[in-house]
Short mmCIF file of C-alpha atoms in Angstrom, two decimals:
data_model
loop_
_atom_site.label_atom_id
_atom_site.label_comp_id
_atom_site.label_asym_id
_atom_site.label_seq_id
_atom_site.Cartn_x
_atom_site.Cartn_y
_atom_site.Cartn_z
CA UNK A 27 26.61 -38.43 -23.98
CA UNK A 28 26.68 -35.29 -21.81
CA UNK A 29 27.42 -31.98 -23.56
CA UNK A 30 31.01 -30.77 -23.29
CA UNK A 31 30.10 -27.42 -21.73
CA UNK A 32 26.92 -27.94 -19.71
CA UNK A 33 25.37 -24.88 -18.09
CA UNK A 34 22.50 -24.20 -15.74
CA UNK A 35 19.37 -23.42 -17.68
CA UNK A 36 16.74 -20.91 -16.63
CA UNK A 37 13.05 -21.48 -17.20
CA UNK A 38 12.20 -20.17 -20.68
CA UNK A 39 9.43 -17.97 -19.26
CA UNK A 40 11.96 -16.40 -16.87
CA UNK A 41 14.49 -15.76 -19.63
CA UNK A 42 11.80 -14.02 -21.67
CA UNK A 43 10.56 -11.77 -18.85
CA UNK A 44 10.22 -8.09 -19.77
CA UNK A 45 12.35 -5.89 -17.55
CA UNK A 46 10.58 -3.66 -15.05
CA UNK A 47 11.59 -0.07 -15.79
CA UNK A 48 11.77 2.10 -12.66
CA UNK A 49 11.25 5.83 -12.71
CA UNK A 50 14.39 7.62 -13.80
CA UNK A 51 16.58 8.92 -10.99
CA UNK A 52 18.51 12.23 -10.96
CA UNK A 53 22.15 12.20 -12.03
CA UNK A 54 24.55 13.27 -9.29
CA UNK A 55 25.25 16.99 -9.57
CA UNK A 56 22.10 17.82 -11.54
CA UNK A 57 19.32 20.01 -10.17
CA UNK A 58 16.20 18.17 -11.29
CA UNK A 59 12.63 17.47 -10.22
CA UNK A 60 11.83 13.76 -10.08
CA UNK A 61 8.27 13.31 -11.31
CA UNK A 62 8.81 9.79 -12.59
CA UNK A 63 7.91 7.43 -9.73
CA UNK A 64 4.54 8.44 -8.18
CA UNK A 65 6.20 9.25 -4.88
CA UNK A 66 4.98 11.74 -2.30
CA UNK A 67 7.25 14.78 -2.22
CA UNK A 68 6.84 15.35 1.54
CA UNK A 69 9.59 14.29 3.96
CA UNK A 70 8.81 11.57 6.54
CA UNK A 71 6.47 12.52 9.36
CA UNK A 72 8.17 13.36 12.66
CA UNK A 73 6.40 10.40 14.30
CA UNK A 74 7.69 8.07 11.59
CA UNK A 75 11.24 9.33 12.05
CA UNK A 76 11.02 8.76 15.80
CA UNK A 77 9.69 5.24 15.27
CA UNK A 78 12.61 4.47 12.94
CA UNK A 79 15.12 5.63 15.53
CA UNK A 80 13.54 3.40 18.18
CA UNK A 81 13.41 0.40 15.83
CA UNK A 82 17.06 0.83 14.87
CA UNK A 83 18.09 -0.30 18.35
CA UNK A 84 16.96 -3.84 17.46
CA UNK A 85 18.60 -4.25 14.07
CA UNK A 86 20.52 -7.24 15.39
CA UNK A 87 17.21 -9.08 15.89
CA UNK A 88 14.97 -10.73 13.32
CA UNK A 89 11.62 -9.01 12.84
CA UNK A 90 8.33 -10.56 13.91
CA UNK A 91 7.80 -13.06 11.10
CA UNK A 92 4.03 -12.71 11.35
CA UNK A 93 4.05 -8.88 11.65
CA UNK A 94 1.58 -9.35 14.49
CA UNK A 95 1.19 -5.74 15.58
CA UNK A 96 0.84 -4.50 12.01
CA UNK A 97 -1.65 -7.15 10.87
CA UNK A 98 -3.73 -6.50 13.98
CA UNK A 99 -3.73 -2.76 13.32
CA UNK A 100 -4.66 -3.25 9.67
CA UNK A 101 -7.34 -5.78 10.50
CA UNK A 102 -8.87 -3.35 12.97
CA UNK A 103 -8.60 -0.48 10.48
CA UNK A 104 -10.50 -2.40 7.80
CA UNK A 105 -12.79 -4.41 10.06
CA UNK A 106 -11.66 -7.80 8.81
CA UNK A 107 -9.51 -9.33 11.55
CA UNK A 108 -5.75 -9.86 11.58
CA UNK A 109 -6.10 -13.41 10.26
CA UNK A 110 -7.23 -11.98 6.91
CA UNK A 111 -4.21 -9.72 6.37
CA UNK A 112 -1.04 -10.65 4.46
CA UNK A 113 1.83 -8.15 4.64
CA UNK A 114 4.89 -8.09 2.43
CA UNK A 115 7.78 -6.12 0.95
CA UNK A 116 5.52 -3.73 -0.95
CA UNK A 117 2.24 -4.56 -2.67
CA UNK A 118 4.12 -5.89 -5.72
CA UNK A 119 5.72 -8.60 -3.58
CA UNK A 120 2.36 -9.38 -2.00
CA UNK A 121 0.80 -9.71 -5.46
CA UNK A 122 3.57 -12.14 -6.40
CA UNK A 123 2.74 -14.26 -3.33
CA UNK A 124 -0.96 -14.14 -4.22
CA UNK A 125 -0.39 -15.31 -7.80
CA UNK A 126 2.15 -17.93 -6.76
CA UNK A 127 -0.39 -19.39 -4.35
CA UNK A 128 -3.13 -19.84 -6.96
CA UNK A 129 -1.61 -20.11 -10.44
CA UNK A 130 -0.51 -23.25 -12.26
CA UNK A 131 1.04 -23.70 -15.72
CA UNK A 132 -1.61 -23.09 -18.35
CA UNK A 133 -3.61 -20.68 -16.20
CA UNK A 134 -4.45 -17.22 -17.48
CA UNK A 135 -4.51 -13.95 -15.54
CA UNK A 136 -6.48 -11.13 -17.11
CA UNK A 137 -5.72 -7.43 -16.74
CA UNK A 138 -6.55 -4.13 -18.38
CA UNK A 139 -3.79 -2.66 -20.55
CA UNK A 140 -2.13 -0.37 -20.32
CA UNK A 141 -1.97 -0.80 -16.56
CA UNK A 142 0.75 -1.33 -13.94
CA UNK A 143 3.76 -2.72 -15.79
CA UNK A 144 4.67 -5.10 -12.95
CA UNK A 145 1.50 -7.13 -13.53
CA UNK A 146 2.64 -9.10 -16.61
CA UNK A 147 5.98 -9.79 -14.94
CA UNK A 148 4.34 -11.13 -11.77
CA UNK A 149 2.00 -13.30 -13.82
CA UNK A 150 4.81 -14.81 -15.88
CA UNK A 151 6.95 -15.47 -12.80
CA UNK A 152 3.98 -17.35 -11.32
CA UNK A 153 3.95 -19.58 -14.41
CA UNK A 154 0.71 -18.25 -15.87
CA UNK A 155 -0.05 -16.30 -19.04
CA UNK A 156 -1.10 -12.65 -19.06
CA UNK A 157 -4.24 -11.79 -21.04
CA UNK A 158 -4.48 -8.06 -21.73
CA UNK A 159 -7.77 -6.31 -22.49
CA UNK A 160 -7.24 -2.78 -23.87
CA UNK A 161 -8.47 0.16 -21.82
CA UNK A 162 -11.06 2.30 -23.55
CA UNK A 163 -10.46 5.64 -25.23
CA UNK A 164 -10.60 7.44 -21.88
CA UNK A 165 -8.02 5.17 -20.24
CA UNK A 166 -10.63 3.26 -18.23
CA UNK A 167 -10.99 -0.46 -17.64
CA UNK A 168 -13.40 -1.97 -20.16
CA UNK A 169 -15.14 -4.17 -17.61
CA UNK A 170 -17.70 -5.52 -20.06
CA UNK A 171 -14.94 -6.72 -22.41
CA UNK A 172 -13.00 -8.17 -19.49
CA UNK A 173 -15.99 -10.11 -18.21
CA UNK A 174 -16.69 -11.42 -21.72
CA UNK A 175 -13.07 -12.54 -22.13
CA UNK A 176 -13.09 -14.87 -19.10
CA UNK A 177 -12.57 -18.50 -20.07
CA UNK A 178 -12.14 -21.82 -18.30
CA UNK A 179 -8.43 -21.04 -18.06
CA UNK A 180 -8.89 -17.69 -16.33
CA UNK A 181 -7.53 -18.04 -12.81
CA UNK A 182 -7.51 -14.40 -11.76
CA UNK A 183 -8.39 -10.90 -12.90
CA UNK A 184 -6.33 -7.85 -11.90
CA UNK A 185 -8.10 -4.51 -11.49
CA UNK A 186 -6.14 -1.32 -10.82
CA UNK A 187 -8.19 1.57 -9.45
CA UNK A 188 -7.16 4.31 -9.97
CA UNK A 189 -5.42 2.84 -12.97
CA UNK A 190 -1.67 3.35 -13.12
CA UNK A 191 -0.60 4.96 -15.43
CA UNK A 192 -3.74 6.34 -17.15
CA UNK A 193 -5.49 7.69 -14.02
CA UNK A 194 -9.25 6.92 -14.09
CA UNK A 195 -10.83 5.04 -11.19
CA UNK A 196 -13.58 2.46 -11.04
CA UNK A 197 -16.73 3.16 -9.05
CA UNK A 198 -18.11 0.92 -6.35
CA UNK A 199 -21.17 0.30 -8.52
CA UNK A 200 -19.01 -0.81 -11.43
CA UNK A 201 -17.01 -3.07 -9.14
CA UNK A 202 -20.14 -4.67 -7.72
CA UNK A 203 -21.47 -5.33 -11.22
CA UNK A 204 -18.19 -6.86 -12.34
CA UNK A 205 -17.94 -9.12 -9.30
CA UNK A 206 -21.47 -10.33 -9.96
CA UNK A 207 -20.48 -11.26 -13.52
CA UNK A 208 -17.29 -13.13 -12.60
CA UNK A 209 -17.44 -16.85 -11.70
CA UNK A 210 -16.82 -17.50 -8.01
CA UNK A 211 -13.85 -19.70 -8.96
CA UNK A 212 -12.00 -16.75 -10.53
CA UNK A 213 -10.02 -14.60 -8.11
CA UNK A 214 -10.47 -10.84 -8.51
CA UNK A 215 -7.52 -8.80 -7.24
CA UNK A 216 -8.40 -5.14 -6.70
CA UNK A 217 -5.27 -3.00 -6.46
CA UNK A 218 -6.19 0.16 -4.56
CA UNK A 219 -2.68 1.60 -4.25
CA UNK A 220 -3.93 5.11 -5.07
CA UNK A 221 -7.37 4.95 -3.45
CA UNK A 222 -6.58 7.79 -1.00
CA UNK A 223 -6.37 10.31 -3.86
CA UNK A 224 -9.79 9.54 -5.37
CA UNK A 225 -12.26 12.44 -5.36
CA UNK A 226 -14.70 11.11 -7.96
CA UNK A 227 -18.16 10.07 -6.75
CA UNK A 228 -18.77 6.49 -5.58
CA UNK A 229 -15.13 5.42 -5.10
CA UNK A 230 -14.30 1.75 -4.71
CA UNK A 231 -14.13 0.33 -1.20
CA UNK A 232 -12.70 -3.13 -1.59
CA UNK A 233 -12.66 -4.04 2.12
CA UNK A 234 -16.41 -3.37 2.34
CA UNK A 235 -17.09 -6.08 -0.27
CA UNK A 236 -14.92 -8.85 1.18
CA UNK A 237 -17.82 -10.29 3.14
CA UNK A 238 -19.97 -10.58 0.03
CA UNK A 239 -17.40 -11.97 -2.40
CA UNK A 240 -15.11 -14.79 -1.27
CA UNK A 241 -13.07 -14.53 -4.47
CA UNK A 242 -12.10 -10.89 -3.86
CA UNK A 243 -8.56 -9.90 -2.80
CA UNK A 244 -7.74 -6.26 -2.02
CA UNK A 245 -4.21 -4.85 -2.33
CA UNK A 246 -3.12 -1.72 -0.45
CA UNK A 247 0.27 -0.05 0.10
CA UNK A 248 2.11 2.35 2.39
CA UNK A 249 4.21 3.64 -0.51
CA UNK A 250 1.83 6.32 -1.79
CA UNK A 251 -0.36 8.34 0.58
CA UNK A 252 1.64 7.24 3.63
CA UNK A 253 4.94 8.23 2.03
CA UNK A 254 6.91 5.08 2.89
CA UNK A 255 8.02 4.06 -0.61
CA UNK A 256 11.61 3.60 0.53
CA UNK A 257 10.62 1.08 3.23
CA UNK A 258 8.40 -1.19 1.08
CA UNK A 259 5.29 -2.21 3.00
CA UNK A 260 2.18 -3.53 1.28
CA UNK A 261 -0.65 -5.85 2.22
CA UNK A 262 -3.53 -7.94 0.96
CA UNK A 263 -6.97 -8.43 2.50
CA UNK A 264 -8.81 -11.65 1.70
CA UNK A 265 -10.83 -14.47 3.22
CA UNK A 266 -9.04 -16.56 5.83
CA UNK A 267 -8.49 -19.64 3.65
CA UNK A 268 -6.85 -17.61 0.89
CA UNK A 269 -4.77 -15.64 3.37
CA UNK A 270 -3.37 -18.87 4.78
CA UNK A 271 -2.14 -19.81 1.30
CA UNK A 272 -0.74 -16.34 0.58
CA UNK A 273 1.22 -16.38 3.84
CA UNK A 274 2.56 -19.86 3.08
CA UNK A 275 3.90 -18.58 -0.26
CA UNK A 276 5.42 -15.45 1.32
CA UNK A 277 9.07 -14.82 2.01
CA UNK A 278 9.83 -15.41 5.71
CA UNK A 279 10.55 -12.14 7.54
CA UNK A 280 9.45 -10.26 4.43
CA UNK A 281 8.88 -6.96 6.26
CA UNK A 282 11.72 -5.62 8.37
CA UNK A 283 11.50 -4.10 11.84
CA UNK A 284 11.96 -0.52 10.73
CA UNK A 285 9.35 -0.80 8.00
CA UNK A 286 6.80 -2.25 10.42
CA UNK A 287 7.51 0.45 13.01
CA UNK A 288 7.14 3.19 10.39
CA UNK A 289 3.89 1.73 9.06
CA UNK A 290 2.39 1.57 12.56
CA UNK A 291 3.42 5.15 13.26
CA UNK A 292 1.93 6.31 9.95
CA UNK A 293 -1.37 4.58 10.72
CA UNK A 294 -1.55 6.50 13.98
CA UNK A 295 -0.95 9.83 12.21
CA UNK A 296 -4.06 9.64 10.04
CA UNK A 297 -4.97 13.35 10.35
CA UNK A 298 -1.56 14.45 9.08
CA UNK A 299 -1.71 11.91 6.25
CA UNK A 300 -5.13 13.27 5.23
CA UNK A 301 -3.76 16.82 5.18
CA UNK A 302 -0.89 15.79 2.94
CA UNK A 303 -3.19 13.90 0.59
CA UNK A 304 -5.43 16.98 0.35
CA UNK A 305 -2.42 19.08 -0.71
CA UNK A 306 -1.50 16.54 -3.40
CA UNK A 307 -5.07 16.52 -4.71
CA UNK A 308 -5.11 20.32 -4.87
CA UNK A 309 -1.85 20.31 -6.84
CA UNK A 310 -3.08 17.51 -9.11
CA UNK A 311 -6.26 19.37 -9.98
CA UNK A 312 -4.26 22.56 -10.63
CA UNK A 313 -1.88 20.71 -12.96
CA UNK A 314 -4.74 19.02 -14.83
CA UNK A 315 -6.59 22.32 -15.31
CA UNK A 316 -3.43 24.03 -16.59
CA UNK A 317 -2.67 21.22 -19.03
CA UNK A 318 -6.19 21.31 -20.41
CA UNK A 319 -5.89 25.08 -20.85
CA UNK A 320 -2.77 24.39 -22.93
CA UNK A 321 -4.81 22.10 -25.19
CA UNK A 322 -3.89 18.71 -23.75
CA UNK A 323 -6.51 15.96 -23.48
CA UNK A 324 -6.06 14.49 -19.99
CA UNK A 325 -7.91 11.38 -18.76
CA UNK A 326 -9.73 11.67 -15.43
CA UNK A 327 -6.77 11.88 -13.04
CA UNK A 328 -7.67 10.18 -9.76
CA UNK A 329 -4.20 9.18 -8.55
CA UNK A 330 -1.18 11.34 -7.71
CA UNK A 331 -0.17 11.56 -11.39
CA UNK A 332 -1.40 12.62 -14.82
CA UNK A 333 -1.26 10.84 -18.17
CA UNK A 334 -0.27 12.36 -21.50
CA UNK A 335 -1.38 10.19 -24.43
CA UNK A 336 1.61 10.93 -26.64
CA UNK A 337 1.90 7.63 -28.48
CA UNK A 338 5.12 7.41 -30.49
CA UNK A 339 6.25 10.83 -29.21
CA UNK A 340 6.43 9.68 -25.58
CA UNK A 341 10.19 9.15 -25.47
CA UNK A 342 10.88 12.43 -27.27
CA UNK A 343 8.75 14.30 -24.73
CA UNK A 344 10.64 12.68 -21.83
CA UNK A 345 13.91 13.74 -23.48
CA UNK A 346 12.53 17.28 -23.83
CA UNK A 347 11.71 17.59 -20.12
CA UNK A 348 14.88 15.81 -18.92
CA UNK A 349 17.05 18.30 -20.76
CA UNK A 350 15.39 21.08 -18.74
CA UNK A 351 15.49 19.39 -15.34
CA UNK A 352 12.25 17.41 -15.06
CA UNK A 353 12.21 13.61 -15.03
CA UNK A 354 8.95 11.97 -16.17
CA UNK A 355 8.06 8.35 -16.94
CA UNK A 356 7.79 7.52 -20.63
CA UNK A 357 6.04 4.35 -21.79
CA UNK A 358 7.45 3.98 -25.27
CA UNK A 359 4.77 3.99 -27.93
CA UNK A 360 1.97 4.80 -25.49
CA UNK A 361 2.37 7.93 -23.41
CA UNK A 362 3.95 9.70 -20.47
CA UNK A 363 3.02 9.56 -16.80
CA UNK A 364 3.90 12.59 -14.71
CA UNK A 365 3.79 12.38 -10.92
CA UNK A 366 2.57 15.30 -8.84
CA UNK A 367 5.55 16.71 -6.96
CA UNK A 368 6.58 19.97 -5.34
CA UNK A 369 4.74 23.05 -6.71
CA UNK A 370 8.02 24.35 -8.16
CA UNK A 371 8.59 21.11 -10.05
CA UNK A 372 5.00 21.04 -11.23
CA UNK A 373 5.32 24.62 -12.48
CA UNK A 374 8.47 23.81 -14.46
CA UNK A 375 6.80 20.76 -15.96
CA UNK A 376 3.78 22.85 -16.97
CA UNK A 377 6.06 25.36 -18.66
CA UNK A 378 7.76 22.59 -20.64
CA UNK A 379 4.42 20.96 -21.51
CA UNK A 380 3.17 24.33 -22.74
CA UNK A 381 6.22 24.72 -24.97
CA UNK A 382 5.64 21.26 -26.42
CA UNK A 383 1.94 21.90 -27.02
CA UNK A 384 2.65 25.23 -28.73
CA UNK A 385 5.33 23.68 -30.94
CA UNK A 386 2.98 20.82 -31.87
CA UNK A 387 0.24 23.30 -32.76
CA UNK A 388 2.60 25.23 -35.05
CA UNK A 389 3.65 22.00 -36.74
CA UNK A 390 0.01 21.11 -37.43
CA UNK A 391 -0.64 24.58 -38.85
CA UNK A 392 2.22 24.16 -41.32
CA UNK A 393 1.15 20.65 -42.33
#
């Protein structure tokens, strides 16, 4: 006998999904600095603005479903060919397509933790199970532990370099060694969203390794260095056979006309992008040096953000800065990520961090 009040049921693994928590946004009427979302503080490039105006004339038309011009430009940029590029509505959406294309119920996807909080969500949506290997004491991927934890159920491994939110980056030598230790049947997804900000020696270069490792997939985005976070354009580079599957799993017309036009314009403004990245790096290094002078222990910051290992005090610190006009990103129980913004916002944050450090030092003295 049918139940009296039947209702549509969701998949249990969808009902149990953790919510993605975006960076806090300013309240209307408040004067605040938003350092909570790893955005670039610069306004759009003039060339990008002009491209958006031109593209707006065709808003009544569907975009090129295959993003032909953009995939060709990206293929040429990375020397892989357009047929090996999958574009999507931000690199998170592309990752979802990648995992959907390869994962089956019972599969496991390994990742460092803490890392990008969207990873476990994407894995669970794909029907697989997330396996988290703790980062080491310096916030780095423990590649040896990750390689040792691979089992027959491991379908993919996610690497984030530089790691969001802790900051350290892998080296190309470390990446080569890890790829050599991973079975060829296990897909390795290298997320290089923040690669443009790396100044450490021997940075990863995922595209350069695609020819040697058929199980490697490289994720890149236009949201960070290129400053197009509001338009959502990301892409994956992989071998042709994998790319065919990723595209099949993708949302049709997943990148709109204006986003494609802006991405193409940004690619052609490389010198200006480099100048902006250099300014962010200078500010990042200034902020890190100041925090260390205040007594903070800061992991090697290689992205456009810094990490404060505050543990259970993370939420209280975020409340402390919010009350004074600075929004940061608290990860409850772990720490706080602070994006590099305008110098004025960075200065206010440093003042507040100094107050917190001084207060903490006095508390320890009294204990």
